[in-house]
Short mmCIF file of C-alpha atoms and ligand atoms in Angstrom, two decimals:
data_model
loop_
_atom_site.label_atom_id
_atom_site.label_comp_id
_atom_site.label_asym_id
_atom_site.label_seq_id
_atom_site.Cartn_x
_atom_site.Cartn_y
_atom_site.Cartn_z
CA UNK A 13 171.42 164.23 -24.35
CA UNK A 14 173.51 163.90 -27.64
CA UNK A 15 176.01 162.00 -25.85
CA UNK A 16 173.53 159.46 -24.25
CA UNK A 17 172.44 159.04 -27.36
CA UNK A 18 175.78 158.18 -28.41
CA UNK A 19 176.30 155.66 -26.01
CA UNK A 20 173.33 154.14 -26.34
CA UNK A 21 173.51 153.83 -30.24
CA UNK A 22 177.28 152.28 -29.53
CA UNK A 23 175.34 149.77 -27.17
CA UNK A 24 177.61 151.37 -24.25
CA UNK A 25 174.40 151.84 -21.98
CA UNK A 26 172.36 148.35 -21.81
CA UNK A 27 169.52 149.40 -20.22
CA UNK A 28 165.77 147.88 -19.88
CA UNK A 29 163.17 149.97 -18.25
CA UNK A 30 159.93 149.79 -16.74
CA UNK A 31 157.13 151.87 -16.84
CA UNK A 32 154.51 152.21 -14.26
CA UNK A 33 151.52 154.02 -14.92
CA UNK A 34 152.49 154.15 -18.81
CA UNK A 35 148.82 154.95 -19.76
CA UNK A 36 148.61 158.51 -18.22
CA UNK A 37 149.30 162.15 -18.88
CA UNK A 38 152.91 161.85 -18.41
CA UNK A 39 153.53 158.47 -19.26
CA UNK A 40 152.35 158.02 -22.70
CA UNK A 41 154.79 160.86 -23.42
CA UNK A 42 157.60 159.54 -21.25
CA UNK A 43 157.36 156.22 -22.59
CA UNK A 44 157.44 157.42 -26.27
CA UNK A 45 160.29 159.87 -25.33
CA UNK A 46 161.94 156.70 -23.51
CA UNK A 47 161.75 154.33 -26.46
CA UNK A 48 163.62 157.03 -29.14
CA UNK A 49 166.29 157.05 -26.59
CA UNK A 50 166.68 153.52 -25.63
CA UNK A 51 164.32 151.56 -28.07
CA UNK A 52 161.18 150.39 -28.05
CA UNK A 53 162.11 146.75 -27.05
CA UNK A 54 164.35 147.54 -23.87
CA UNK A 55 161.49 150.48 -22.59
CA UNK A 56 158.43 147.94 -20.79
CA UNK A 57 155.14 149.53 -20.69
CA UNK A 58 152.99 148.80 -17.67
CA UNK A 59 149.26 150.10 -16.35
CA UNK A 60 145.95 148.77 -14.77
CA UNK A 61 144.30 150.03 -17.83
CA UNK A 62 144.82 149.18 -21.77
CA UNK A 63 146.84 149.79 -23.53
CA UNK A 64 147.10 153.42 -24.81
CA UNK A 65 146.50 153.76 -28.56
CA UNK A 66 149.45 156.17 -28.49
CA UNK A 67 151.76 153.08 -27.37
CA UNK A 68 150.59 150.41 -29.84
CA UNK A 69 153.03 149.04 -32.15
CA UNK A 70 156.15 151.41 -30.16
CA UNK A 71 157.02 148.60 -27.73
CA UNK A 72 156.04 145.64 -25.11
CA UNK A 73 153.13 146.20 -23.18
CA UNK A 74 152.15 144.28 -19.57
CA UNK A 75 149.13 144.61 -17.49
CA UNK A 76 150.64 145.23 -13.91
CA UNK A 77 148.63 146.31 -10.44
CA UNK A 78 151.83 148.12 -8.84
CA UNK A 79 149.87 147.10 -5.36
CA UNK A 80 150.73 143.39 -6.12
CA UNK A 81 154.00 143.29 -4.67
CA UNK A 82 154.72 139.85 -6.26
CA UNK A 83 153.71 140.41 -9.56
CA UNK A 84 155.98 143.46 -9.74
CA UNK A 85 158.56 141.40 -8.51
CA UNK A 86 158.51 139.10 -10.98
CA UNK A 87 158.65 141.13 -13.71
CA UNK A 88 161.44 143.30 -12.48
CA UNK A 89 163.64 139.24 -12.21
CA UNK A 90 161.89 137.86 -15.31
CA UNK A 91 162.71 141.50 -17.66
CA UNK A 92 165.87 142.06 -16.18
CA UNK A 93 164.47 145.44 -15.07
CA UNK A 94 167.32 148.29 -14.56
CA UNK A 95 165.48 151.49 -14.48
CA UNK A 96 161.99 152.12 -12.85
CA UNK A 97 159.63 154.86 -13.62
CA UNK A 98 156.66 154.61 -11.16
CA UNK A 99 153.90 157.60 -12.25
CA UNK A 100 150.88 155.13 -10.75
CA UNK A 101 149.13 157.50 -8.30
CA UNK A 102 145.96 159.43 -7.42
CA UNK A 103 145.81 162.55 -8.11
CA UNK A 104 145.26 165.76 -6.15
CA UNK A 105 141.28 166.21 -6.82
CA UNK A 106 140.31 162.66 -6.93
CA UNK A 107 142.24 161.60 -3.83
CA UNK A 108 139.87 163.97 -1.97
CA UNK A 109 137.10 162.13 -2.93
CA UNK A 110 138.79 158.84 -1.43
CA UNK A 111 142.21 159.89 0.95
CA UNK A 112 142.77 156.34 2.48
CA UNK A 113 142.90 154.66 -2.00
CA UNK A 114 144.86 157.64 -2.45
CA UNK A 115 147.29 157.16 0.53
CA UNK A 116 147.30 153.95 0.07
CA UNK A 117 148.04 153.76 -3.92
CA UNK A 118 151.04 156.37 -3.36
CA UNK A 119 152.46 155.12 -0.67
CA UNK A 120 152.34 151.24 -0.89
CA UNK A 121 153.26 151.90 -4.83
CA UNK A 122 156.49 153.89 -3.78
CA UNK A 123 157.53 151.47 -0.87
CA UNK A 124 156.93 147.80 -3.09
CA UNK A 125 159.15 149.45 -6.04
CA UNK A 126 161.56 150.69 -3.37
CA UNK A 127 162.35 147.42 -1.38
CA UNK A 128 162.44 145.60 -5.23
CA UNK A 129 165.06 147.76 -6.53
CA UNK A 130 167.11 147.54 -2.97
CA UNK A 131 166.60 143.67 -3.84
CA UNK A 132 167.06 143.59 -7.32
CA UNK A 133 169.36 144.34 -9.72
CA UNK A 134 167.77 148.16 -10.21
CA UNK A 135 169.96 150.85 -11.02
CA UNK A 136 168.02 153.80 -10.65
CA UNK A 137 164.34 154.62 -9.79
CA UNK A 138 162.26 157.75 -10.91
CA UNK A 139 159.37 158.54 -8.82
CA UNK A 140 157.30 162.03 -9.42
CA UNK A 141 156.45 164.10 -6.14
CA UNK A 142 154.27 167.54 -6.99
CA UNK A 143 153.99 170.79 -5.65
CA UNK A 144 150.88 169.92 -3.95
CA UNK A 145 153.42 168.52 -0.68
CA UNK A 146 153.06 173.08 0.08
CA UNK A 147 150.63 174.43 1.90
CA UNK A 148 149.19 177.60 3.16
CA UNK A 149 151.69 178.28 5.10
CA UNK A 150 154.54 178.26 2.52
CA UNK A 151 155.57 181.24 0.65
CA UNK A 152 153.30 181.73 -2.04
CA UNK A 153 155.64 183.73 -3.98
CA UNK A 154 159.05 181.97 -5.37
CA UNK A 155 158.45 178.70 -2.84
CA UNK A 156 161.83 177.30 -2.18
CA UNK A 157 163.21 173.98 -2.25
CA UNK A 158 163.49 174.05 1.82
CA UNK A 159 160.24 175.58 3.46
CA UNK A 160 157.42 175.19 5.67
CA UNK A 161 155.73 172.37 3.97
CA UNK A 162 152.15 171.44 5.66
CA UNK A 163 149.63 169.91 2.96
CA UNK A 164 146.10 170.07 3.70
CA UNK A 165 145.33 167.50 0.73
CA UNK A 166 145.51 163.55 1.30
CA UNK A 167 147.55 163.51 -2.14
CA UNK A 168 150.37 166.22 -0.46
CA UNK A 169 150.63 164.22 2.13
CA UNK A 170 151.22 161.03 0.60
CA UNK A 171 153.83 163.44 -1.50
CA UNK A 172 155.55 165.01 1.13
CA UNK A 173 156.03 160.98 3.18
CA UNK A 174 156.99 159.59 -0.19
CA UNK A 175 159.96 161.90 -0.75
CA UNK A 176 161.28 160.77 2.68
CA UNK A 177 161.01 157.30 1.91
CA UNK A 178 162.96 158.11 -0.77
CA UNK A 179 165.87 159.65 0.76
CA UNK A 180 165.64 157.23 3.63
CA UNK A 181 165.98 154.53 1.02
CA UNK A 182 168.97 156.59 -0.73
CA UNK A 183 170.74 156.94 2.19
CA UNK A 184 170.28 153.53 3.91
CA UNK A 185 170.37 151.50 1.20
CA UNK A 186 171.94 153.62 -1.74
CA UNK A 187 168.95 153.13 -3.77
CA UNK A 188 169.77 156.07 -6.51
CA UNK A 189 165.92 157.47 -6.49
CA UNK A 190 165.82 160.09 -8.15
CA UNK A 191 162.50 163.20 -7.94
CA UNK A 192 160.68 166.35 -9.60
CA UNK A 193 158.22 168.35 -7.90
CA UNK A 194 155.95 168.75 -10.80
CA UNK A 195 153.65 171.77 -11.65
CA UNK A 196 150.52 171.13 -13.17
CA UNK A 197 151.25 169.58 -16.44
CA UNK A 198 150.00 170.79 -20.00
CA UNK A 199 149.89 168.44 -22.31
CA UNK A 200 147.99 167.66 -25.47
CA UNK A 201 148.47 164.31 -26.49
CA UNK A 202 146.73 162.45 -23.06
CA UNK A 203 144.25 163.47 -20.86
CA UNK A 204 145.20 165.14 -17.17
CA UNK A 205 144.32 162.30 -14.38
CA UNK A 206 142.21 164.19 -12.30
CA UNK A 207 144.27 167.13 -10.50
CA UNK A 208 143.40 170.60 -9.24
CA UNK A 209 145.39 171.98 -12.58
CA UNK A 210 143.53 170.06 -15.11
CA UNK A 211 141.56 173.41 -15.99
CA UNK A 212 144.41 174.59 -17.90
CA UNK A 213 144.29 171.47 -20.33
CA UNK A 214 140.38 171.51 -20.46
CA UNK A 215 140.75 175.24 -21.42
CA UNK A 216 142.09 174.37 -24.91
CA UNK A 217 139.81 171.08 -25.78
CA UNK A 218 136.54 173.51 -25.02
CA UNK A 219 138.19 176.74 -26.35
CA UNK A 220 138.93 174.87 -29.83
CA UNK A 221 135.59 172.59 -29.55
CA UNK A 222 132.91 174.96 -28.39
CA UNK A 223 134.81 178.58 -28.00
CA UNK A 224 133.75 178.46 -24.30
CA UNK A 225 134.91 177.74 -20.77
CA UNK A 226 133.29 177.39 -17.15
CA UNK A 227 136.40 176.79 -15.01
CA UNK A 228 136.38 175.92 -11.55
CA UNK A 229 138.75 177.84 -10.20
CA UNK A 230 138.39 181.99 -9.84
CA UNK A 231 139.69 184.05 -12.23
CA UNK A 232 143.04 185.48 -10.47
CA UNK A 233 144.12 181.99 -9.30
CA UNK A 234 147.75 181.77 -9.93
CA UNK A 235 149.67 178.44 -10.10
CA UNK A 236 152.68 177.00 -11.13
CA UNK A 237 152.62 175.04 -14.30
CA UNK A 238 154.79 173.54 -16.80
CA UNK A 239 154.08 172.23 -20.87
CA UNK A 240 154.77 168.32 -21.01
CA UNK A 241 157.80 168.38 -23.01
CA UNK A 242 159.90 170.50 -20.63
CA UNK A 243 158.53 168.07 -17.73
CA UNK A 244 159.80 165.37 -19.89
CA UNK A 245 162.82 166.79 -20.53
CA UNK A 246 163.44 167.86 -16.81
CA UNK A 247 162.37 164.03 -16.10
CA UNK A 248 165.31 162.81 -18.62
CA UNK A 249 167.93 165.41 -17.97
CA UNK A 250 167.66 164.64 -13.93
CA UNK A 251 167.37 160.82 -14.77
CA UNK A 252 170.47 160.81 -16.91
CA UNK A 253 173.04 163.54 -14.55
CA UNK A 254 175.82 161.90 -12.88
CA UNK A 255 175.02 160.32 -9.32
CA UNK A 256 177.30 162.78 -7.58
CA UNK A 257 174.91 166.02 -9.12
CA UNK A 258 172.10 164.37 -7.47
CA UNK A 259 172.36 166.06 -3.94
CA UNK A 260 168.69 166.55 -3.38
CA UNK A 261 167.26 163.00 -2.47
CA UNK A 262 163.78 164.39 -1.54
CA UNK A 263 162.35 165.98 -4.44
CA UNK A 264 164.08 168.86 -6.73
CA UNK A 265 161.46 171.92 -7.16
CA UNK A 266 161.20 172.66 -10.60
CA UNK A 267 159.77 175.51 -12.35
CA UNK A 268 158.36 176.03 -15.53
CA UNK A 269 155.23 179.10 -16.12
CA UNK A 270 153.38 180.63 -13.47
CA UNK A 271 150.02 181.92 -14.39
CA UNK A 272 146.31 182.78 -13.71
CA UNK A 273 142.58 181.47 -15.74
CA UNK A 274 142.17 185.04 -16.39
CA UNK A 275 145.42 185.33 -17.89
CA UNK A 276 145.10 181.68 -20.14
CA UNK A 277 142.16 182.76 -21.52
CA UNK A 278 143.08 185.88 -22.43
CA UNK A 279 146.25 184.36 -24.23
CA UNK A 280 144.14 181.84 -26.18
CA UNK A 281 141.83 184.41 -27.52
CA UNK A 282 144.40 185.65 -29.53
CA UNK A 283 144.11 183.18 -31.07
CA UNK A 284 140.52 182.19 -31.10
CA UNK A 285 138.98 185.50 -30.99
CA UNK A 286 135.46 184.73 -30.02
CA UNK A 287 136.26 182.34 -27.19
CA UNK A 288 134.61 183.72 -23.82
CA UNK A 289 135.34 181.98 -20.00
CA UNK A 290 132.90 181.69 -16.83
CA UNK A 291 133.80 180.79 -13.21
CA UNK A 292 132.53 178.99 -10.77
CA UNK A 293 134.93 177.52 -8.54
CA UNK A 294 134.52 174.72 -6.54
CA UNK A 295 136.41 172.26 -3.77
CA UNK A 296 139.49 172.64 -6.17
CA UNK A 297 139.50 176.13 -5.42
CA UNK A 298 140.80 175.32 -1.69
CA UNK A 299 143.08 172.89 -2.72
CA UNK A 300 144.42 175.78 -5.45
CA UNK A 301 144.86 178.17 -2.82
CA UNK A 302 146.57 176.13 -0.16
CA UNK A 303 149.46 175.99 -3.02
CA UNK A 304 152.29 178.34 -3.74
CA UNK A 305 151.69 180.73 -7.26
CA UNK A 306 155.12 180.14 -8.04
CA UNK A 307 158.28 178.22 -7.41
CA UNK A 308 161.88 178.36 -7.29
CA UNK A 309 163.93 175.89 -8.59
CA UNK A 310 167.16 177.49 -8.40
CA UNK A 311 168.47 174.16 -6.54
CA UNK A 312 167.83 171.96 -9.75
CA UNK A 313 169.08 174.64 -12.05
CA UNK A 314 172.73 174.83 -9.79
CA UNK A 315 172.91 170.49 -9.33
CA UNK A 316 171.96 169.41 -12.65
CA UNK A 317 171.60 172.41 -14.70
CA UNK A 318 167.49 172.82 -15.37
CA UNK A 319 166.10 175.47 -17.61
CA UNK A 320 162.73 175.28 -19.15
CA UNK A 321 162.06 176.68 -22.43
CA UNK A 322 158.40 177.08 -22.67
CA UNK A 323 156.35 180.17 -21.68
CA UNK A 324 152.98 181.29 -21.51
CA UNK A 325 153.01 182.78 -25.15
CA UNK A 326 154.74 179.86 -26.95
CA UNK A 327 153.25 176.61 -24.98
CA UNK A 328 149.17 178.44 -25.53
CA UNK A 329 150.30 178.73 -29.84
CA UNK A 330 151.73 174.96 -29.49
CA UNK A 331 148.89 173.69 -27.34
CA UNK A 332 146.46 175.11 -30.14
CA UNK A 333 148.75 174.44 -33.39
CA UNK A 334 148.15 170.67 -32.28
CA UNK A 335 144.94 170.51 -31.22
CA UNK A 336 143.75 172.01 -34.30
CA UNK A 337 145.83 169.74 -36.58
N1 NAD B 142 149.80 165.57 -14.23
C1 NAD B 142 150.19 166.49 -13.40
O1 NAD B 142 149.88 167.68 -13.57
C2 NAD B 142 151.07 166.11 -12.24
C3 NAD B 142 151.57 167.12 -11.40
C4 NAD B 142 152.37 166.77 -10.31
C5 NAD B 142 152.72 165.44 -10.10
N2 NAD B 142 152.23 164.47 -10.93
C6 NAD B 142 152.58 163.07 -10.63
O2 NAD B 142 153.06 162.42 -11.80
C7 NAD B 142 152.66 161.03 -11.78
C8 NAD B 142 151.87 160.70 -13.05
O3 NAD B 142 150.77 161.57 -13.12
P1 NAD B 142 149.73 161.55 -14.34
O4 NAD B 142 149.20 162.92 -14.45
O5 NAD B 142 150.32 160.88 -15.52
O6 NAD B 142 148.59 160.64 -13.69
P2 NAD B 142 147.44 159.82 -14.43
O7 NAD B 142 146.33 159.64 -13.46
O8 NAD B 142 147.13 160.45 -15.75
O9 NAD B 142 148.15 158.43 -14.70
C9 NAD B 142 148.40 157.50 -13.70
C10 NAD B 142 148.35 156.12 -14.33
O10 NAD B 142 148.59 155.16 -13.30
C11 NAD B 142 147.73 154.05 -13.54
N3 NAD B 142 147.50 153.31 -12.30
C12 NAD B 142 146.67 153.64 -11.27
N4 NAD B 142 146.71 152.68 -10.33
C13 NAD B 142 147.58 151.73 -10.75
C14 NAD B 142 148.02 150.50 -10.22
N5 NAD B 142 147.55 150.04 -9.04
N6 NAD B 142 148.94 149.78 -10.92
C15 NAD B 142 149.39 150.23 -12.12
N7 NAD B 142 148.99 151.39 -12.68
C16 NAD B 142 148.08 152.12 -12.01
C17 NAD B 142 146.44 154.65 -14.08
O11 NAD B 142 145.68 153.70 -14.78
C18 NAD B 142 146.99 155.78 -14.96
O12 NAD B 142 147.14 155.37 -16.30
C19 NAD B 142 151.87 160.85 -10.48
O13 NAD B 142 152.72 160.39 -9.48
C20 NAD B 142 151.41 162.25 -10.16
O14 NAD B 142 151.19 162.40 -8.79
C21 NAD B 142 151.41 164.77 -11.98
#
């Protein structure tokens, strides 16, 4: 990272990037992240919604529907667009409540930014996929990069097809796309989209707020998850390796904390002694326990060299510390 920064501040690297889907959990962060690194003028911001407060005043915003092929086409010529970051999706709860918006949002999202950057001038492309492409009949334990992989969830399968059209577009058309299987994210800054792991952000907002929890998944429900700045950093490490590291053109599992409600709550009243949690799970629990409990990412830790730094312990007294400030 020191060295990119290097290059960047020599004006070596002359980058200008767009953000799709700048207004949610991960990109409010990534585009903040993206702007120290490259400046706030060269790093577009892009969403359906407004503009986050978080973004005002740290670089150019544009409204952009990523399903209007044309209008993302035109600001990829007009902006001189090298680098795209497309996080517009549905996520894993809400696209149960409508599969053929959510297959059609991931998909058709994935393919226009695709053909644009084969088109265009478009150096590299970042596109999320999740760990929700597993399903009950991968390993739960330790899920590897290369596995059964049969998702019972519309969202897992609009996953598990996007990170073929992804190496199909890397290896027709040497469009360097570039993937993270994401855990369920932590993050304290913006508010989870609507997934099956958005309990464990909820958690601290009630814990701090009321001291008390009803979470809808059971008690013992392990899951792989992950604090936002390691999936930011995992995001910018794999975006800035060298091509030839790269070898996985599907999706890279990555791995971050694996852990249960039982075992969150019990970590947060440490620090918030009279906080007490309920259960009663509901159609997230199914979608929960299709999914592995824990992954291995030793693939991304040999190519590019990923190692996340936050556990259980220090991402619940961070999560807190700035919630409370
Ligand atoms: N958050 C997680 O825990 C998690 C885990 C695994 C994978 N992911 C993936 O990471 C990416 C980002 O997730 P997130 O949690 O930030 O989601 P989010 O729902 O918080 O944010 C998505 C953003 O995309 C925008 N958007 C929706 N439709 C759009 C359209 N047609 N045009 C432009 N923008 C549109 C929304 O307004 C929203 O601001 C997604 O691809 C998601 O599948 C997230």
């Amino acid at each position: 990272m020191n060295l990119l920064c290097s290059l960047i501040e020599k004006n070596m690297i002359k980058e200008k990037i767009l953000v799709i889907g700048a207004c949610g959990q991960i990109g409010v962060e990534l585009t903040l992240e993206l702007r120290k690194l490259y400046g706030g003028a060269n790093v577009i911001a892009s969403d359906l919604r407004a503009e986050n407060e978080l973004l005002k005043g740290t670089g150019p915003y544009v409204s952009l529907d990523v399903m209007n092929k044309e209008m993302l086409h035109v600001q990829v010529i007009r902006q001189n667009i090298t680098q795209i970051y497309l996080l517009a999706a549905i996520l894993s709860a809400t696209g149960e409540k409508n599969p053929h918006l959510a297959w059609s949002l991931n998909t058709t999202s994935l393919l226009n930014v695709l053909e644009i950057a084969k088109d265009e001038n478009v150096h590299k492309v970042y596109w999320p996929s999740s760990i929700a492409v597993f399903g009950p009949t991968s390993p739960k334990i330790n899920c590897p990069q290369q596995t059964v992989i049969e998702p019972i969830t519309v969202y897992g399968i609009s996953k598990y097809a996007g990170e073929f059209w992804c190496n199909y577009f890397n290896h027709r058309y040497k469009v360097d796309v570039r993937s993270l299987r994401y855990p369920g994210l932590i993050s304290y800054k913006s508010e989870p989209g609507g997934g099956t792991t958005d309990y464990a952000v909820e958690i601290f907002h009630e814990a701090i707020e009321t001291k008390t929890y009803n979470c809808f998944l059971k008690e013992d429900t392990y899951l792989p998850m992950m604090y936002m700045p390691d999936a930011i950093r995992a995001t910018i490490e794999l975006m800035e390796s060298e091509e030839s590291k790269i070898k996985v053109r599907t999706s890279y599992n990555i791995s971050g904390v694996s852990f249960s409600p039982k075992e969150i709550a019990a970590g947060i009243k440490k620090h918030i002694p009279g906080f007490t949690i309920s259960y009663e799970p509901d159609y997230r629990q199914e979608i929960a326990t299709s999914w592995p409990q824990s992954i291995d990412d030793s693939v991304a830790k040999k190519d590019w060299g990923w190692k996340p730094a936050f556990d259980l312990s220090a991402l619940t007294t961070d999560m807190i510390k700035n919630l409370e400030d």
